Amino acid sequence: MLGTILEKNKLLITKYIGKGEDERKKFELLLTTNSAPVIKYRGERFVYNWEELIKFAINIIDEKLDGNKNCK
């Protein structure tokens, strides 16, 4: 796949990485030429920069760590 139209008149060159599934929710993962992740889910493509994904990940990690503290 050489390019994916994310919005009208915007072309983004991507590289297909693979398919995945999380809790029976299927998605595809692609990377842009500058390695920004593109997630294809439910027929739509979403582009995130690494800073956004790191913030999401830190929030998820915090929730898990806080949950483990509450279980003790």
PDB file of N, CA and C in Angstrom:
ATOM      1  N   MET A   1       0.850  -1.165   0.000  1.00  0.00           N
ATOM      2  CA  MET A   1       0.000   0.000   0.000  1.00  0.00           C
ATOM      3  C   MET A   1       0.898   1.232   0.000  1.00  0.00           C
ATOM      4  N   LEU A   2       0.782   2.051  -1.010  1.00  0.00           N
ATOM      5  CA  LEU A   2       1.635   3.224  -1.110  1.00  0.00           C
ATOM      6  C   LEU A   2       1.041   4.462  -0.472  1.00  0.00           C
ATOM      7  N   GLY A   3      -0.255   4.581  -0.459  1.00  0.00           N
ATOM      8  CA  GLY A   3      -0.851   5.768   0.122  1.00  0.00           C
ATOM      9  C   GLY A   3      -2.262   5.524   0.588  1.00  0.00           C
ATOM     10  N   THR A   4      -2.673   6.283   1.564  1.00  0.00           N
ATOM     11  CA  THR A   4      -4.012   6.168   2.114  1.00  0.00           C
ATOM     12  C   THR A   4      -4.590   7.564   2.265  1.00  0.00           C
ATOM     13  N   ILE A   5      -5.772   7.778   1.759  1.00  0.00           N
ATOM     14  CA  ILE A   5      -6.425   9.073   1.925  1.00  0.00           C
ATOM     15  C   ILE A   5      -7.098   9.086   3.289  1.00  0.00           C
ATOM     16  N   LEU A   6      -6.610   9.937   4.184  1.00  0.00           N
ATOM     17  CA  LEU A   6      -7.172  10.046   5.522  1.00  0.00           C
ATOM     18  C   LEU A   6      -8.307  11.056   5.554  1.00  0.00           C
ATOM     19  N   GLU A   7      -8.122  12.166   4.877  1.00  0.00           N
ATOM     20  CA  GLU A   7      -9.153  13.184   4.749  1.00  0.00           C
ATOM     21  C   GLU A   7      -9.188  13.598   3.287  1.00  0.00           C
ATOM     22  N   LYS A   8     -10.244  14.239   2.895  1.00  0.00           N
ATOM     23  CA  LYS A   8     -10.372  14.658   1.505  1.00  0.00           C
ATOM     24  C   LYS A   8      -9.151  15.478   1.081  1.00  0.00           C
ATOM     25  N   ASN A   9      -8.572  15.094  -0.032  1.00  0.00           N
ATOM     26  CA  ASN A   9      -7.425  15.779  -0.631  1.00  0.00           C
ATOM     27  C   ASN A   9      -6.137  15.699   0.188  1.00  0.00           C
ATOM     28  N   LYS A  10      -6.065  14.818   1.187  1.00  0.00           N
ATOM     29  CA  LYS A  10      -4.825  14.634   1.935  1.00  0.00           C
ATOM     30  C   LYS A  10      -4.341  13.216   1.710  1.00  0.00           C
ATOM     31  N   LEU A  11      -3.125  13.091   1.201  1.00  0.00           N
ATOM     32  CA  LEU A  11      -2.549  11.785   0.912  1.00  0.00           C
ATOM     33  C   LEU A  11      -1.413  11.532   1.890  1.00  0.00           C
ATOM     34  N   LEU A  12      -1.358  10.329   2.413  1.00  0.00           N
ATOM     35  CA  LEU A  12      -0.325   9.976   3.376  1.00  0.00           C
ATOM     36  C   LEU A  12       0.307   8.669   2.935  1.00  0.00           C
ATOM     37  N   ILE A  13       1.607   8.665   2.765  1.00  0.00           N
ATOM     38  CA  ILE A  13       2.297   7.444   2.361  1.00  0.00           C
ATOM     39  C   ILE A  13       2.498   6.579   3.597  1.00  0.00           C
ATOM     40  N   THR A  14       2.071   5.322   3.492  1.00  0.00           N
ATOM     41  CA  THR A  14       2.144   4.423   4.642  1.00  0.00           C
ATOM     42  C   THR A  14       2.751   3.087   4.254  1.00  0.00           C
ATOM     43  N   LYS A  15       3.178   2.361   5.268  1.00  0.00           N
ATOM     44  CA  LYS A  15       3.681   1.002   5.107  1.00  0.00           C
ATOM     45  C   LYS A  15       2.826   0.092   5.980  1.00  0.00           C
ATOM     46  N   TYR A  16       2.301  -0.973   5.383  1.00  0.00           N
ATOM     47  CA  TYR A  16       1.452  -1.913   6.108  1.00  0.00           C
ATOM     48  C   TYR A  16       2.314  -2.725   7.071  1.00  0.00           C
ATOM     49  N   ILE A  17       1.902  -2.803   8.330  1.00  0.00           N
ATOM     50  CA  ILE A  17       2.636  -3.564   9.342  1.00  0.00           C
ATOM     51  C   ILE A  17       1.936  -4.884   9.638  1.00  0.00           C
ATOM     52  N   GLY A  18       0.636  -4.836   9.883  1.00  0.00           N
ATOM     53  CA  GLY A  18      -0.071  -6.076  10.148  1.00  0.00           C
ATOM     54  C   GLY A  18      -1.433  -5.844  10.760  1.00  0.00           C
ATOM     55  N   LYS A  19      -2.088  -6.964  11.057  1.00  0.00           N
ATOM     56  CA  LYS A  19      -3.412  -6.943  11.671  1.00  0.00           C
ATOM     57  C   LYS A  19      -3.291  -7.370  13.124  1.00  0.00           C
ATOM     58  N   GLY A  20      -4.242  -6.938  13.918  1.00  0.00           N
ATOM     59  CA  GLY A  20      -4.269  -7.331  15.316  1.00  0.00           C
ATOM     60  C   GLY A  20      -5.692  -7.433  15.811  1.00  0.00           C
ATOM     61  N   GLU A  21      -5.825  -7.931  17.017  1.00  0.00           N
ATOM     62  CA  GLU A  21      -7.139  -8.057  17.638  1.00  0.00           C
ATOM     63  C   GLU A  21      -6.971  -7.844  19.130  1.00  0.00           C
ATOM     64  N   ASP A  22      -7.835  -7.032  19.705  1.00  0.00           N
ATOM     65  CA  ASP A  22      -7.833  -6.769  21.135  1.00  0.00           C
ATOM     66  C   ASP A  22      -9.254  -6.918  21.636  1.00  0.00           C
ATOM     67  N   GLU A  23      -9.468  -7.894  22.488  1.00  0.00           N
ATOM     68  CA  GLU A  23     -10.808  -8.172  23.018  1.00  0.00           C
ATOM     69  C   GLU A  23     -11.829  -8.259  21.890  1.00  0.00           C
ATOM     70  N   ARG A  24     -11.510  -9.039  20.878  1.00  0.00           N
ATOM     71  CA  ARG A  24     -12.349  -9.294  19.700  1.00  0.00           C
ATOM     72  C   ARG A  24     -12.571  -8.067  18.824  1.00  0.00           C
ATOM     73  N   LYS A  25     -11.823  -6.998  19.046  1.00  0.00           N
ATOM     74  CA  LYS A  25     -11.892  -5.814  18.188  1.00  0.00           C
ATOM     75  C   LYS A  25     -10.707  -5.873  17.236  1.00  0.00           C
ATOM     76  N   LYS A  26     -10.994  -6.013  15.946  1.00  0.00           N
ATOM     77  CA  LYS A  26      -9.936  -6.159  14.948  1.00  0.00           C
ATOM     78  C   LYS A  26      -9.490  -4.791  14.441  1.00  0.00           C
ATOM     79  N   PHE A  27      -8.189  -4.684  14.180  1.00  0.00           N
ATOM     80  CA  PHE A  27      -7.627  -3.452  13.654  1.00  0.00           C
ATOM     81  C   PHE A  27      -6.432  -3.781  12.774  1.00  0.00           C
ATOM     82  N   GLU A  28      -5.979  -2.788  12.006  1.00  0.00           N
ATOM     83  CA  GLU A  28      -4.770  -2.907  11.203  1.00  0.00           C
ATOM     84  C   GLU A  28      -3.818  -1.801  11.625  1.00  0.00           C
ATOM     85  N   LEU A  29      -2.529  -2.077  11.547  1.00  0.00           N
ATOM     86  CA  LEU A  29      -1.522  -1.091  11.917  1.00  0.00           C
ATOM     87  C   LEU A  29      -0.655  -0.775  10.712  1.00  0.00           C
ATOM     88  N   LEU A  30      -0.477   0.510  10.462  1.00  0.00           N
ATOM     89  CA  LEU A  30       0.386   0.989   9.390  1.00  0.00           C
ATOM     90  C   LEU A  30       1.319   2.036   9.989  1.00  0.00           C
ATOM     91  N   LEU A  31       2.407   2.325   9.316  1.00  0.00           N
ATOM     92  CA  LEU A  31       3.303   3.398   9.729  1.00  0.00           C
ATOM     93  C   LEU A  31       3.462   4.373   8.577  1.00  0.00           C
ATOM     94  N   THR A  32       3.585   5.658   8.912  1.00  0.00           N
ATOM     95  CA  THR A  32       3.877   6.647   7.883  1.00  0.00           C
ATOM     96  C   THR A  32       5.371   6.617   7.596  1.00  0.00           C
ATOM     97  N   THR A  33       5.792   7.360   6.592  1.00  0.00           N
ATOM     98  CA  THR A  33       7.213   7.369   6.236  1.00  0.00           C
ATOM     99  C   THR A  33       8.082   7.914   7.357  1.00  0.00           C
ATOM    100  N   ASN A  34       7.530   8.742   8.245  1.00  0.00           N
ATOM    101  CA  ASN A  34       8.308   9.219   9.392  1.00  0.00           C
ATOM    102  C   ASN A  34       7.998   8.405  10.648  1.00  0.00           C
ATOM    103  N   SER A  35       7.430   7.208  10.459  1.00  0.00           N
ATOM    104  CA  SER A  35       7.155   6.228  11.513  1.00  0.00           C
ATOM    105  C   SER A  35       6.023   6.610  12.459  1.00  0.00           C
ATOM    106  N   ALA A  36       5.182   7.571  12.082  1.00  0.00           N
ATOM    107  CA  ALA A  36       4.007   7.862  12.894  1.00  0.00           C
ATOM    108  C   ALA A  36       2.992   6.742  12.692  1.00  0.00           C
ATOM    109  N   PRO A  37       2.386   6.254  13.769  1.00  0.00           N
ATOM    110  CA  PRO A  37       1.451   5.137  13.635  1.00  0.00           C
ATOM    111  C   PRO A  37       0.099   5.561  13.065  1.00  0.00           C
ATOM    112  N   VAL A  38      -0.444   4.700  12.227  1.00  0.00           N
ATOM    113  CA  VAL A  38      -1.779   4.871  11.660  1.00  0.00           C
ATOM    114  C   VAL A  38      -2.567   3.628  12.046  1.00  0.00           C
ATOM    115  N   ILE A  39      -3.713   3.808  12.666  1.00  0.00           N
ATOM    116  CA  ILE A  39      -4.544   2.684  13.085  1.00  0.00           C
ATOM    117  C   ILE A  39      -5.813   2.681  12.251  1.00  0.00           C
ATOM    118  N   LYS A  40      -6.062   1.575  11.570  1.00  0.00           N
ATOM    119  CA  LYS A  40      -7.290   1.421  10.795  1.00  0.00           C
ATOM    120  C   LYS A  40      -8.241   0.579  11.632  1.00  0.00           C
ATOM    121  N   TYR A  41      -9.391   1.177  11.969  1.00  0.00           N
ATOM    122  CA  TYR A  41     -10.348   0.515  12.848  1.00  0.00           C
ATOM    123  C   TYR A  41     -11.750   0.904  12.421  1.00  0.00           C
ATOM    124  N   ARG A  42     -12.594  -0.092  12.238  1.00  0.00           N
ATOM    125  CA  ARG A  42     -13.987   0.109  11.846  1.00  0.00           C
ATOM    126  C   ARG A  42     -14.107   0.949  10.577  1.00  0.00           C
ATOM    127  N   GLY A  43     -13.197   0.710   9.632  1.00  0.00           N
ATOM    128  CA  GLY A  43     -13.269   1.376   8.341  1.00  0.00           C
ATOM    129  C   GLY A  43     -12.680   2.771   8.285  1.00  0.00           C
ATOM    130  N   GLU A  44     -12.196   3.283   9.393  1.00  0.00           N
ATOM    131  CA  GLU A  44     -11.604   4.625   9.436  1.00  0.00           C
ATOM    132  C   GLU A  44     -10.125   4.512   9.763  1.00  0.00           C
ATOM    133  N   ARG A  45      -9.355   5.518   9.355  1.00  0.00           N
ATOM    134  CA  ARG A  45      -7.926   5.554   9.656  1.00  0.00           C
ATOM    135  C   ARG A  45      -7.643   6.722  10.588  1.00  0.00           C
ATOM    136  N   PHE A  46      -6.900   6.431  11.632  1.00  0.00           N
ATOM    137  CA  PHE A  46      -6.562   7.431  12.635  1.00  0.00           C
ATOM    138  C   PHE A  46      -5.048   7.550  12.726  1.00  0.00           C
ATOM    139  N   VAL A  47      -4.540   8.775  12.673  1.00  0.00           N
ATOM    140  CA  VAL A  47      -3.105   9.016  12.766  1.00  0.00           C
ATOM    141  C   VAL A  47      -2.823   9.679  14.109  1.00  0.00           C
ATOM    142  N   TYR A  48      -1.864   9.136  14.819  1.00  0.00           N
ATOM    143  CA  TYR A  48      -1.433   9.712  16.093  1.00  0.00           C
ATOM    144  C   TYR A  48       0.054  10.001  16.016  1.00  0.00           C
ATOM    145  N   ASN A  49       0.484  11.033  16.720  1.00  0.00           N
ATOM    146  CA  ASN A  49       1.928  11.217  16.823  1.00  0.00           C
ATOM    147  C   ASN A  49       2.404  10.453  18.054  1.00  0.00           C
ATOM    148  N   TRP A  50       3.688  10.242  18.142  1.00  0.00           N
ATOM    149  CA  TRP A  50       4.220   9.416  19.232  1.00  0.00           C
ATOM    150  C   TRP A  50       3.967  10.046  20.593  1.00  0.00           C
ATOM    151  N   GLU A  51       3.985  11.363  20.687  1.00  0.00           N
ATOM    152  CA  GLU A  51       3.733  12.029  21.968  1.00  0.00           C
ATOM    153  C   GLU A  51       2.337  11.680  22.497  1.00  0.00           C
ATOM    154  N   GLU A  52       1.331  11.702  21.610  1.00  0.00           N
ATOM    155  CA  GLU A  52      -0.033  11.348  22.021  1.00  0.00           C
ATOM    156  C   GLU A  52      -0.103   9.905  22.506  1.00  0.00           C
ATOM    157  N   LEU A  53       0.533   8.994  21.766  1.00  0.00           N
ATOM    158  CA  LEU A  53       0.487   7.586  22.153  1.00  0.00           C
ATOM    159  C   LEU A  53       1.208   7.332  23.465  1.00  0.00           C
ATOM    160  N   ILE A  54       2.313   8.029  23.700  1.00  0.00           N
ATOM    161  CA  ILE A  54       3.029   7.871  24.968  1.00  0.00           C
ATOM    162  C   ILE A  54       2.162   8.351  26.120  1.00  0.00           C
ATOM    163  N   LYS A  55       1.446   9.472  25.938  1.00  0.00           N
ATOM    164  CA  LYS A  55       0.547   9.963  26.990  1.00  0.00           C
ATOM    165  C   LYS A  55      -0.565   8.956  27.269  1.00  0.00           C
ATOM    166  N   PHE A  56      -1.157   8.377  26.196  1.00  0.00           N
ATOM    167  CA  PHE A  56      -2.180   7.346  26.384  1.00  0.00           C
ATOM    168  C   PHE A  56      -1.612   6.169  27.165  1.00  0.00           C
ATOM    169  N   ALA A  57      -0.420   5.732  26.777  1.00  0.00           N
ATOM    170  CA  ALA A  57       0.201   4.572  27.424  1.00  0.00           C
ATOM    171  C   ALA A  57       0.495   4.852  28.893  1.00  0.00           C
ATOM    172  N   ILE A  58       1.006   6.028  29.206  1.00  0.00           N
ATOM    173  CA  ILE A  58       1.307   6.369  30.596  1.00  0.00           C
ATOM    174  C   ILE A  58       0.032   6.382  31.424  1.00  0.00           C
ATOM    175  N   ASN A  59      -1.059   6.908  30.882  1.00  0.00           N
ATOM    176  CA  ASN A  59      -2.335   6.900  31.606  1.00  0.00           C
ATOM    177  C   ASN A  59      -2.805   5.480  31.879  1.00  0.00           C
ATOM    178  N   ILE A  60      -2.672   4.597  30.895  1.00  0.00           N
ATOM    179  CA  ILE A  60      -3.079   3.201  31.070  1.00  0.00           C
ATOM    180  C   ILE A  60      -2.201   2.525  32.118  1.00  0.00           C
ATOM    181  N   ILE A  61      -0.883   2.775  32.056  1.00  0.00           N
ATOM    182  CA  ILE A  61       0.040   2.188  33.029  1.00  0.00           C
ATOM    183  C   ILE A  61      -0.286   2.694  34.428  1.00  0.00           C
ATOM    184  N   ASP A  62      -0.542   4.003  34.566  1.00  0.00           N
ATOM    185  CA  ASP A  62      -0.918   4.564  35.870  1.00  0.00           C
ATOM    186  C   ASP A  62      -2.161   3.885  36.430  1.00  0.00           C
ATOM    187  N   GLU A  63      -3.183   3.693  35.577  1.00  0.00           N
ATOM    188  CA  GLU A  63      -4.414   3.036  36.026  1.00  0.00           C
ATOM    189  C   GLU A  63      -4.130   1.629  36.521  1.00  0.00           C
ATOM    190  N   LYS A  64      -3.290   0.889  35.801  1.00  0.00           N
ATOM    191  CA  LYS A  64      -2.960  -0.478  36.207  1.00  0.00           C
ATOM    192  C   LYS A  64      -2.171  -0.485  37.509  1.00  0.00           C
ATOM    193  N   LEU A  65      -1.182   0.409  37.629  1.00  0.00           N
ATOM    194  CA  LEU A  65      -0.381   0.459  38.849  1.00  0.00           C
ATOM    195  C   LEU A  65      -1.222   0.897  40.037  1.00  0.00           C
ATOM    196  N   ASP A  66      -2.076   1.894  39.846  1.00  0.00           N
ATOM    197  CA  ASP A  66      -2.953   2.343  40.927  1.00  0.00           C
ATOM    198  C   ASP A  66      -3.937   1.252  41.310  1.00  0.00           C
ATOM    199  N   GLY A  67      -4.426   0.502  40.334  1.00  0.00           N
ATOM    200  CA  GLY A  67      -5.333  -0.613  40.609  1.00  0.00           C
ATOM    201  C   GLY A  67      -4.653  -1.694  41.419  1.00  0.00           C
ATOM    202  N   ASN A  68      -3.379  -1.965  41.128  1.00  0.00           N
ATOM    203  CA  ASN A  68      -2.629  -2.963  41.888  1.00  0.00           C
ATOM    204  C   ASN A  68      -2.413  -2.518  43.321  1.00  0.00           C
ATOM    205  N   LYS A  69      -2.200  -1.224  43.546  1.00  0.00           N
ATOM    206  CA  LYS A  69      -2.025  -0.705  44.907  1.00  0.00           C
ATOM    207  C   LYS A  69      -3.318  -0.846  45.696  1.00  0.00           C
ATOM    208  N   ASN A  70      -4.456  -0.623  45.033  1.00  0.00           N
ATOM    209  CA  ASN A  70      -5.749  -0.714  45.708  1.00  0.00           C
ATOM    210  C   ASN A  70      -6.121  -2.148  46.038  1.00  0.00           C
ATOM    211  N   CYS A  71      -5.540  -3.117  45.333  1.00  0.00           N
ATOM    212  CA  CYS A  71      -5.858  -4.528  45.569  1.00  0.00           C
ATOM    213  C   CYS A  71      -5.123  -5.082  46.777  1.00  0.00           C
ATOM    214  N   LYS A  72      -4.079  -4.414  47.240  1.00  0.00           N
ATOM    215  CA  LYS A  72      -3.261  -4.938  48.348  1.00  0.00           C
ATOM    216  C   LYS A  72      -3.898  -4.689  49.679  1.00  0.00           C
TER     217      LYS A  72
END
